[in-house]
Amino acid sequence: MVFCTQGVGVLLKKWYLLLSKRLGILLLFLIITAVFCGCTYAEGKFIELNFRQQDNNQPVVLNENEIFFPGGTYSNDSKCYNSAKIYNIKEHKLIDTTVSMNVPRYNYGAIKYDNNNILIVGGLCSDNSKKTNSCSQVAEIYNIKDKKFTQISNTNLKYAINIHTISLKDGNVFILSGGNFEVFNPLNKKFSIIVNKRQHISNLHKYCTINNFSHSNILQINPIEILIYGTRPLNTVPNKELFAMEIFNLETRTSTNIPVDYNKLNYINIGSPIKINNKTILFVGAGKDKKDVVKFDINSQSFDIYNRLSSPLSDNGFLLTNGKVLFVRGGLFKPDYIKGTSLEHAVYDYKNNKVYNYKTTHKLHYTTHFVNINNNTIYISGYKNEYPMLYKY
């Protein structure tokens, strides 16, 4: 009985040692896998889609499976479309719809402002019967449920290129292009100019911003304040532009100009403004070489250098829900006129100041469209001969 017990004990010990060894190997494998998975997670995954979208249209997410593509231009022509297509991500299928916009257009502004409606404003238009700028004030709404475009009243101002839209807390839509902006009210489907009291000139409303922006963009800081930034012509030097910035208050309808020390930092390449919390905005990819990360303190309205990048980044960053910043297909610099260098893709972790998955290419310089499909998937529009992509993280 004692022998039997000892034999069992020896056997159990052997099994224990063997199991421990295998568990050790398994644990080592899991650690290595976790490290590699962590890198993959940090970098994310790019998936090339199997279709070419029309050039210069604004993709809009209908739901977690469908992306809407109204209008756009022909690949090698100045003509443009008034038709619309839908891409089903789940089925990987591009669907030609039977609906058409009231005017063919491209480079327009589009935004889904509620669960059932998409506002489309401005843009360029050419179909051999209309002048290029003939649709710069034309606005229409696409009803998702009824699958129908309806033309509404024109915008007060002309919006031809670089049109930016954001949804406000009250349901209105803020529209900006250059130095002009106004608001769309979904209840009465009317547009109204927000008169900036510091820039109100008679009844012309020629410019509604303090700075006469030639190129501008917007970032909502909080429910009542909007950051307007871009470049403005420098009156003292012909053909020279400098970075400018102001904060517009929706309640008081006044702008506060943000002073910029041009001797301290070169802000002509300001990079991408990324709001990381209620106090701080990081301008990623700033400076002459696009390697600066500049910190802007919202409360004190002051700038300071936050970090230096190992590689230059373009000016079209998109903040992901995991706190990292996605950069895809943006202009970097031109070492010569033959081989301009562009960023293909990169992911920036501002907490650790690290750049992942960095890749450049000798293709055209351009800025793409990002569309947030859900909390871990971004749609990235194509351009000319480029296929669109999904980024999963």
Short mmCIF file of N, CA and C in Angstrom, two decimals, residues 29-148:
data_model
loop_
_atom_site.label_atom_id
_atom_site.label_comp_id
_atom_site.label_asym_id
_atom_site.label_seq_id
_atom_site.Cartn_x
_atom_site.Cartn_y
_atom_site.Cartn_z
N PHE A 29 4.65 31.63 -25.03
CA PHE A 29 3.98 31.85 -26.32
C PHE A 29 2.93 32.96 -26.21
N LEU A 30 2.17 32.91 -25.10
CA LEU A 30 1.13 33.92 -24.91
C LEU A 30 1.72 35.30 -24.73
N ILE A 31 2.87 35.37 -24.04
CA ILE A 31 3.52 36.67 -23.83
C ILE A 31 3.98 37.24 -25.16
N ILE A 32 4.65 36.36 -25.96
CA ILE A 32 5.12 36.81 -27.28
C ILE A 32 3.96 37.25 -28.15
N THR A 33 2.89 36.45 -28.12
CA THR A 33 1.69 36.79 -28.89
C THR A 33 1.10 38.12 -28.45
N ALA A 34 1.08 38.32 -27.14
CA ALA A 34 0.51 39.57 -26.60
C ALA A 34 1.32 40.77 -27.05
N VAL A 35 2.68 40.58 -27.08
CA VAL A 35 3.53 41.68 -27.51
C VAL A 35 3.25 42.04 -28.97
N PHE A 36 3.21 40.98 -29.81
CA PHE A 36 2.93 41.22 -31.23
C PHE A 36 1.54 41.76 -31.44
N CYS A 37 0.58 41.24 -30.71
CA CYS A 37 -0.81 41.74 -30.83
C CYS A 37 -0.88 43.17 -30.38
N GLY A 38 -0.11 43.50 -29.34
CA GLY A 38 -0.10 44.87 -28.86
C GLY A 38 0.41 45.82 -29.92
N CYS A 39 1.47 45.38 -30.65
CA CYS A 39 2.01 46.21 -31.72
C CYS A 39 1.00 46.35 -32.85
N THR A 40 0.36 45.23 -33.17
CA THR A 40 -0.65 45.26 -34.23
C THR A 40 -1.79 46.18 -33.84
N TYR A 41 -2.19 46.10 -32.57
CA TYR A 41 -3.28 46.95 -32.09
C TYR A 41 -2.89 48.41 -32.13
N ALA A 42 -1.62 48.67 -31.74
CA ALA A 42 -1.15 50.06 -31.73
C ALA A 42 -1.11 50.62 -33.14
N GLU A 43 -0.73 49.79 -34.10
CA GLU A 43 -0.62 50.26 -35.47
C GLU A 43 -1.94 50.18 -36.21
N GLY A 44 -2.78 49.24 -35.85
CA GLY A 44 -4.04 49.05 -36.55
C GLY A 44 -3.84 48.29 -37.84
N LYS A 45 -4.91 48.12 -38.57
CA LYS A 45 -4.88 47.35 -39.81
C LYS A 45 -5.59 48.09 -40.92
N PHE A 46 -4.92 48.24 -42.08
CA PHE A 46 -5.51 48.88 -43.23
C PHE A 46 -6.04 47.82 -44.19
N ILE A 47 -7.28 47.99 -44.62
CA ILE A 47 -7.91 47.04 -45.54
C ILE A 47 -8.30 47.80 -46.80
N GLU A 48 -7.73 47.39 -47.94
CA GLU A 48 -8.05 48.04 -49.21
C GLU A 48 -9.38 47.50 -49.73
N LEU A 49 -10.29 48.40 -50.08
CA LEU A 49 -11.60 48.00 -50.58
C LEU A 49 -11.56 47.75 -52.09
N ASN A 50 -12.56 47.04 -52.58
CA ASN A 50 -12.51 46.54 -53.96
C ASN A 50 -13.28 47.40 -54.94
N PHE A 51 -13.28 48.71 -54.76
CA PHE A 51 -13.94 49.58 -55.73
C PHE A 51 -13.25 50.94 -55.74
N ARG A 52 -13.51 51.70 -56.78
CA ARG A 52 -13.00 53.07 -56.87
C ARG A 52 -14.18 54.02 -56.75
N GLN A 53 -14.12 54.88 -55.77
CA GLN A 53 -15.20 55.86 -55.64
C GLN A 53 -14.94 57.02 -56.59
N GLN A 54 -15.99 57.77 -56.88
CA GLN A 54 -15.84 58.92 -57.77
C GLN A 54 -15.02 60.01 -57.08
N ASP A 55 -14.24 60.74 -57.87
CA ASP A 55 -13.33 61.74 -57.31
C ASP A 55 -14.09 62.92 -56.73
N ASN A 56 -13.50 63.49 -55.68
CA ASN A 56 -13.95 64.76 -55.11
C ASN A 56 -15.39 64.76 -54.62
N ASN A 57 -15.85 63.61 -54.14
CA ASN A 57 -17.15 63.63 -53.46
C ASN A 57 -16.93 63.43 -51.96
N GLN A 58 -17.96 63.71 -51.20
CA GLN A 58 -17.87 63.65 -49.75
C GLN A 58 -18.62 62.42 -49.25
N PRO A 59 -17.92 61.37 -48.80
CA PRO A 59 -18.62 60.19 -48.28
C PRO A 59 -19.32 60.51 -46.97
N VAL A 60 -20.52 59.95 -46.81
CA VAL A 60 -21.31 60.15 -45.59
C VAL A 60 -21.79 58.79 -45.11
N VAL A 61 -21.64 58.50 -43.83
CA VAL A 61 -22.08 57.22 -43.27
C VAL A 61 -23.59 57.23 -43.07
N LEU A 62 -24.28 56.25 -43.67
CA LEU A 62 -25.72 56.09 -43.46
C LEU A 62 -25.99 55.28 -42.20
N ASN A 63 -25.25 54.19 -42.03
CA ASN A 63 -25.34 53.33 -40.85
C ASN A 63 -24.02 52.59 -40.73
N GLU A 64 -23.94 51.64 -39.81
CA GLU A 64 -22.66 50.96 -39.57
C GLU A 64 -22.23 50.05 -40.72
N ASN A 65 -23.11 49.86 -41.71
CA ASN A 65 -22.77 49.00 -42.84
C ASN A 65 -22.74 49.71 -44.19
N GLU A 66 -23.27 50.95 -44.26
CA GLU A 66 -23.42 51.61 -45.56
C GLU A 66 -22.82 53.02 -45.57
N ILE A 67 -22.14 53.33 -46.69
CA ILE A 67 -21.56 54.65 -46.91
C ILE A 67 -22.18 55.24 -48.18
N PHE A 68 -22.56 56.51 -48.11
CA PHE A 68 -23.28 57.19 -49.18
C PHE A 68 -22.32 58.09 -49.95
N PHE A 69 -22.35 58.02 -51.31
CA PHE A 69 -21.47 58.82 -52.16
C PHE A 69 -22.29 59.61 -53.18
N PRO A 70 -22.70 60.83 -52.88
CA PRO A 70 -23.38 61.64 -53.90
C PRO A 70 -22.38 62.44 -54.73
N GLY A 71 -22.66 62.56 -56.03
CA GLY A 71 -21.86 63.43 -56.90
C GLY A 71 -20.44 62.97 -57.10
N GLY A 72 -19.56 63.96 -57.35
CA GLY A 72 -18.16 63.69 -57.65
C GLY A 72 -17.85 64.01 -59.10
N THR A 73 -16.57 63.83 -59.49
CA THR A 73 -16.15 64.15 -60.85
C THR A 73 -15.71 62.89 -61.59
N TYR A 74 -15.68 63.02 -62.92
CA TYR A 74 -15.12 61.97 -63.75
C TYR A 74 -13.60 61.95 -63.54
N SER A 75 -12.98 60.80 -63.72
CA SER A 75 -11.55 60.65 -63.41
C SER A 75 -10.67 61.61 -64.19
N ASN A 76 -10.88 61.74 -65.48
CA ASN A 76 -10.01 62.58 -66.30
C ASN A 76 -10.81 63.62 -67.09
N ASP A 77 -11.78 64.23 -66.42
CA ASP A 77 -12.64 65.17 -67.11
C ASP A 77 -13.09 66.24 -66.13
N SER A 78 -13.55 67.35 -66.67
CA SER A 78 -14.05 68.42 -65.80
C SER A 78 -15.54 68.26 -65.51
N LYS A 79 -16.17 67.26 -66.10
CA LYS A 79 -17.59 67.02 -65.85
C LYS A 79 -17.78 66.41 -64.46
N CYS A 80 -19.00 66.46 -63.98
CA CYS A 80 -19.27 65.87 -62.68
C CYS A 80 -20.62 65.16 -62.67
N TYR A 81 -20.83 64.36 -61.64
CA TYR A 81 -22.02 63.54 -61.51
C TYR A 81 -23.09 64.22 -60.66
N ASN A 82 -24.35 63.82 -60.90
CA ASN A 82 -25.42 64.17 -59.95
C ASN A 82 -26.02 62.90 -59.36
N SER A 83 -25.50 61.74 -59.78
CA SER A 83 -26.00 60.46 -59.27
C SER A 83 -25.38 60.16 -57.90
N ALA A 84 -25.91 59.14 -57.24
CA ALA A 84 -25.41 58.75 -55.91
C ALA A 84 -25.24 57.24 -55.86
N LYS A 85 -24.26 56.82 -55.11
CA LYS A 85 -24.00 55.39 -54.91
C LYS A 85 -23.90 55.08 -53.43
N ILE A 86 -24.12 53.81 -53.11
CA ILE A 86 -24.00 53.34 -51.73
C ILE A 86 -23.07 52.13 -51.71
N TYR A 87 -22.11 52.16 -50.79
CA TYR A 87 -21.24 51.01 -50.63
C TYR A 87 -21.60 50.28 -49.35
N ASN A 88 -21.89 48.96 -49.48
CA ASN A 88 -22.19 48.13 -48.33
C ASN A 88 -20.90 47.44 -47.88
N ILE A 89 -20.43 47.81 -46.70
CA ILE A 89 -19.16 47.30 -46.20
C ILE A 89 -19.25 45.82 -45.88
N LYS A 90 -20.36 45.41 -45.29
CA LYS A 90 -20.53 44.03 -44.87
C LYS A 90 -20.55 43.08 -46.06
N GLU A 91 -21.23 43.48 -47.14
CA GLU A 91 -21.34 42.63 -48.32
C GLU A 91 -20.29 42.97 -49.38
N HIS A 92 -19.48 44.02 -49.14
CA HIS A 92 -18.47 44.47 -50.10
C HIS A 92 -19.07 44.67 -51.49
N LYS A 93 -20.12 45.49 -51.52
CA LYS A 93 -20.86 45.69 -52.77
C LYS A 93 -21.15 47.18 -52.97
N LEU A 94 -20.86 47.69 -54.19
CA LEU A 94 -21.18 49.07 -54.55
C LEU A 94 -22.49 49.09 -55.30
N ILE A 95 -23.45 49.85 -54.80
CA ILE A 95 -24.80 49.85 -55.35
C ILE A 95 -25.07 51.18 -56.06
N ASP A 96 -25.49 51.11 -57.32
CA ASP A 96 -25.93 52.30 -58.05
C ASP A 96 -27.38 52.59 -57.67
N THR A 97 -27.63 53.76 -57.12
CA THR A 97 -28.99 54.11 -56.72
C THR A 97 -29.71 54.77 -57.89
N THR A 98 -30.99 54.93 -57.76
CA THR A 98 -31.80 55.58 -58.81
C THR A 98 -32.05 57.04 -58.50
N VAL A 99 -31.47 57.53 -57.40
CA VAL A 99 -31.70 58.93 -57.00
C VAL A 99 -30.60 59.82 -57.56
N SER A 100 -30.95 61.09 -57.77
CA SER A 100 -29.99 62.06 -58.30
C SER A 100 -30.12 63.38 -57.57
N MET A 101 -28.99 64.06 -57.40
CA MET A 101 -29.02 65.41 -56.84
C MET A 101 -29.65 66.36 -57.85
N ASN A 102 -30.11 67.49 -57.35
CA ASN A 102 -30.74 68.47 -58.24
C ASN A 102 -29.73 69.12 -59.17
N VAL A 103 -28.48 69.20 -58.72
CA VAL A 103 -27.41 69.70 -59.59
C VAL A 103 -26.20 68.79 -59.45
N PRO A 104 -25.47 68.51 -60.55
CA PRO A 104 -24.22 67.76 -60.43
C PRO A 104 -23.18 68.63 -59.74
N ARG A 105 -22.39 68.05 -58.85
CA ARG A 105 -21.42 68.86 -58.13
C ARG A 105 -20.30 68.01 -57.54
N TYR A 106 -19.20 68.68 -57.20
CA TYR A 106 -18.08 68.04 -56.51
C TYR A 106 -17.43 69.08 -55.60
N ASN A 107 -16.55 68.62 -54.71
CA ASN A 107 -15.92 69.51 -53.72
C ASN A 107 -16.95 70.27 -52.89
N TYR A 108 -18.07 69.64 -52.63
CA TYR A 108 -19.14 70.26 -51.85
C TYR A 108 -18.94 69.96 -50.36
N GLY A 109 -19.83 70.51 -49.54
CA GLY A 109 -19.85 70.17 -48.12
C GLY A 109 -21.06 69.31 -47.84
N ALA A 110 -20.89 68.26 -47.03
CA ALA A 110 -22.01 67.37 -46.71
C ALA A 110 -21.90 66.91 -45.28
N ILE A 111 -23.05 66.83 -44.60
CA ILE A 111 -23.06 66.39 -43.21
C ILE A 111 -24.41 65.75 -42.88
N LYS A 112 -24.37 64.66 -42.15
CA LYS A 112 -25.58 64.03 -41.64
C LYS A 112 -25.90 64.69 -40.31
N TYR A 113 -26.93 65.53 -40.30
CA TYR A 113 -27.18 66.35 -39.11
C TYR A 113 -28.21 65.74 -38.16
N ASP A 114 -28.94 64.71 -38.59
CA ASP A 114 -29.78 63.94 -37.69
C ASP A 114 -29.83 62.51 -38.22
N ASN A 115 -30.67 61.68 -37.66
CA ASN A 115 -30.69 60.27 -38.05
C ASN A 115 -31.22 60.01 -39.45
N ASN A 116 -31.87 61.02 -40.06
CA ASN A 116 -32.55 60.75 -41.33
C ASN A 116 -32.23 61.73 -42.45
N ASN A 117 -31.38 62.74 -42.20
CA ASN A 117 -31.18 63.76 -43.22
C ASN A 117 -29.70 64.13 -43.39
N ILE A 118 -29.33 64.38 -44.65
CA ILE A 118 -27.98 64.82 -44.98
C ILE A 118 -28.07 66.17 -45.70
N LEU A 119 -27.35 67.16 -45.20
CA LEU A 119 -27.31 68.48 -45.82
C LEU A 119 -26.12 68.54 -46.79
N ILE A 120 -26.38 69.03 -48.01
CA ILE A 120 -25.33 69.18 -49.02
C ILE A 120 -25.34 70.64 -49.48
N VAL A 121 -24.17 71.29 -49.38
CA VAL A 121 -24.08 72.71 -49.73
C VAL A 121 -22.89 72.97 -50.63
N GLY A 122 -23.06 73.96 -51.53
CA GLY A 122 -21.98 74.51 -52.32
C GLY A 122 -21.28 73.52 -53.22
N GLY A 123 -20.02 73.83 -53.51
CA GLY A 123 -19.20 73.00 -54.38
C GLY A 123 -19.03 73.59 -55.76
N LEU A 124 -18.42 72.82 -56.63
CA LEU A 124 -18.20 73.21 -58.02
C LEU A 124 -19.08 72.36 -58.93
N CYS A 125 -19.47 72.95 -60.05
CA CYS A 125 -20.44 72.29 -60.91
C CYS A 125 -20.06 72.49 -62.36
N SER A 126 -20.12 71.40 -63.15
CA SER A 126 -19.83 71.50 -64.58
C SER A 126 -20.44 70.32 -65.31
N ASP A 127 -21.39 70.59 -66.20
CA ASP A 127 -21.98 69.50 -67.00
C ASP A 127 -22.24 69.98 -68.43
N ASN A 128 -21.38 70.91 -68.88
CA ASN A 128 -21.47 71.48 -70.24
C ASN A 128 -22.64 72.43 -70.43
N SER A 129 -23.43 72.61 -69.38
CA SER A 129 -24.55 73.56 -69.51
C SER A 129 -24.56 74.54 -68.34
N LYS A 130 -23.74 74.27 -67.34
CA LYS A 130 -23.69 75.14 -66.17
C LYS A 130 -22.27 75.65 -65.96
N LYS A 131 -22.15 76.86 -65.45
CA LYS A 131 -20.84 77.41 -65.15
C LYS A 131 -20.29 76.74 -63.89
N THR A 132 -18.97 76.77 -63.74
CA THR A 132 -18.30 76.07 -62.65
C THR A 132 -18.83 76.47 -61.29
N ASN A 133 -19.10 77.76 -61.10
CA ASN A 133 -19.53 78.25 -59.79
C ASN A 133 -21.05 78.36 -59.65
N SER A 134 -21.79 77.79 -60.58
CA SER A 134 -23.25 77.99 -60.56
C SER A 134 -23.94 77.29 -59.40
N CYS A 135 -23.28 76.33 -58.78
CA CYS A 135 -23.93 75.64 -57.66
C CYS A 135 -23.31 76.01 -56.32
N SER A 136 -22.51 77.07 -56.27
CA SER A 136 -21.81 77.42 -55.04
C SER A 136 -22.76 77.91 -53.93
N GLN A 137 -24.01 78.26 -54.29
CA GLN A 137 -24.99 78.66 -53.27
C GLN A 137 -26.17 77.69 -53.20
N VAL A 138 -26.17 76.67 -54.05
CA VAL A 138 -27.28 75.72 -54.09
C VAL A 138 -27.17 74.74 -52.93
N ALA A 139 -28.27 74.55 -52.22
CA ALA A 139 -28.31 73.61 -51.09
C ALA A 139 -29.44 72.63 -51.29
N GLU A 140 -29.23 71.40 -50.83
CA GLU A 140 -30.28 70.39 -50.88
C GLU A 140 -30.12 69.41 -49.74
N ILE A 141 -31.20 68.65 -49.52
CA ILE A 141 -31.22 67.67 -48.43
C ILE A 141 -31.54 66.30 -49.00
N TYR A 142 -30.79 65.30 -48.53
CA TYR A 142 -31.11 63.92 -48.90
C TYR A 142 -31.79 63.26 -47.71
N ASN A 143 -33.03 62.78 -47.95
CA ASN A 143 -33.78 62.08 -46.92
C ASN A 143 -33.47 60.58 -47.02
N ILE A 144 -32.84 60.04 -45.99
CA ILE A 144 -32.38 58.65 -46.02
C ILE A 144 -33.55 57.67 -46.09
N LYS A 145 -34.60 57.93 -45.33
CA LYS A 145 -35.76 57.03 -45.31
C LYS A 145 -36.50 57.04 -46.64
N ASP A 146 -36.75 58.24 -47.18
CA ASP A 146 -37.50 58.36 -48.44
C ASP A 146 -36.61 58.19 -49.68
N LYS A 147 -35.28 58.19 -49.47
CA LYS A 147 -34.32 58.05 -50.57
C LYS A 147 -34.57 59.10 -51.65
N LYS A 148 -34.55 60.36 -51.21
CA LYS A 148 -34.91 61.45 -52.12
C LYS A 148 -34.12 62.71 -51.81
#
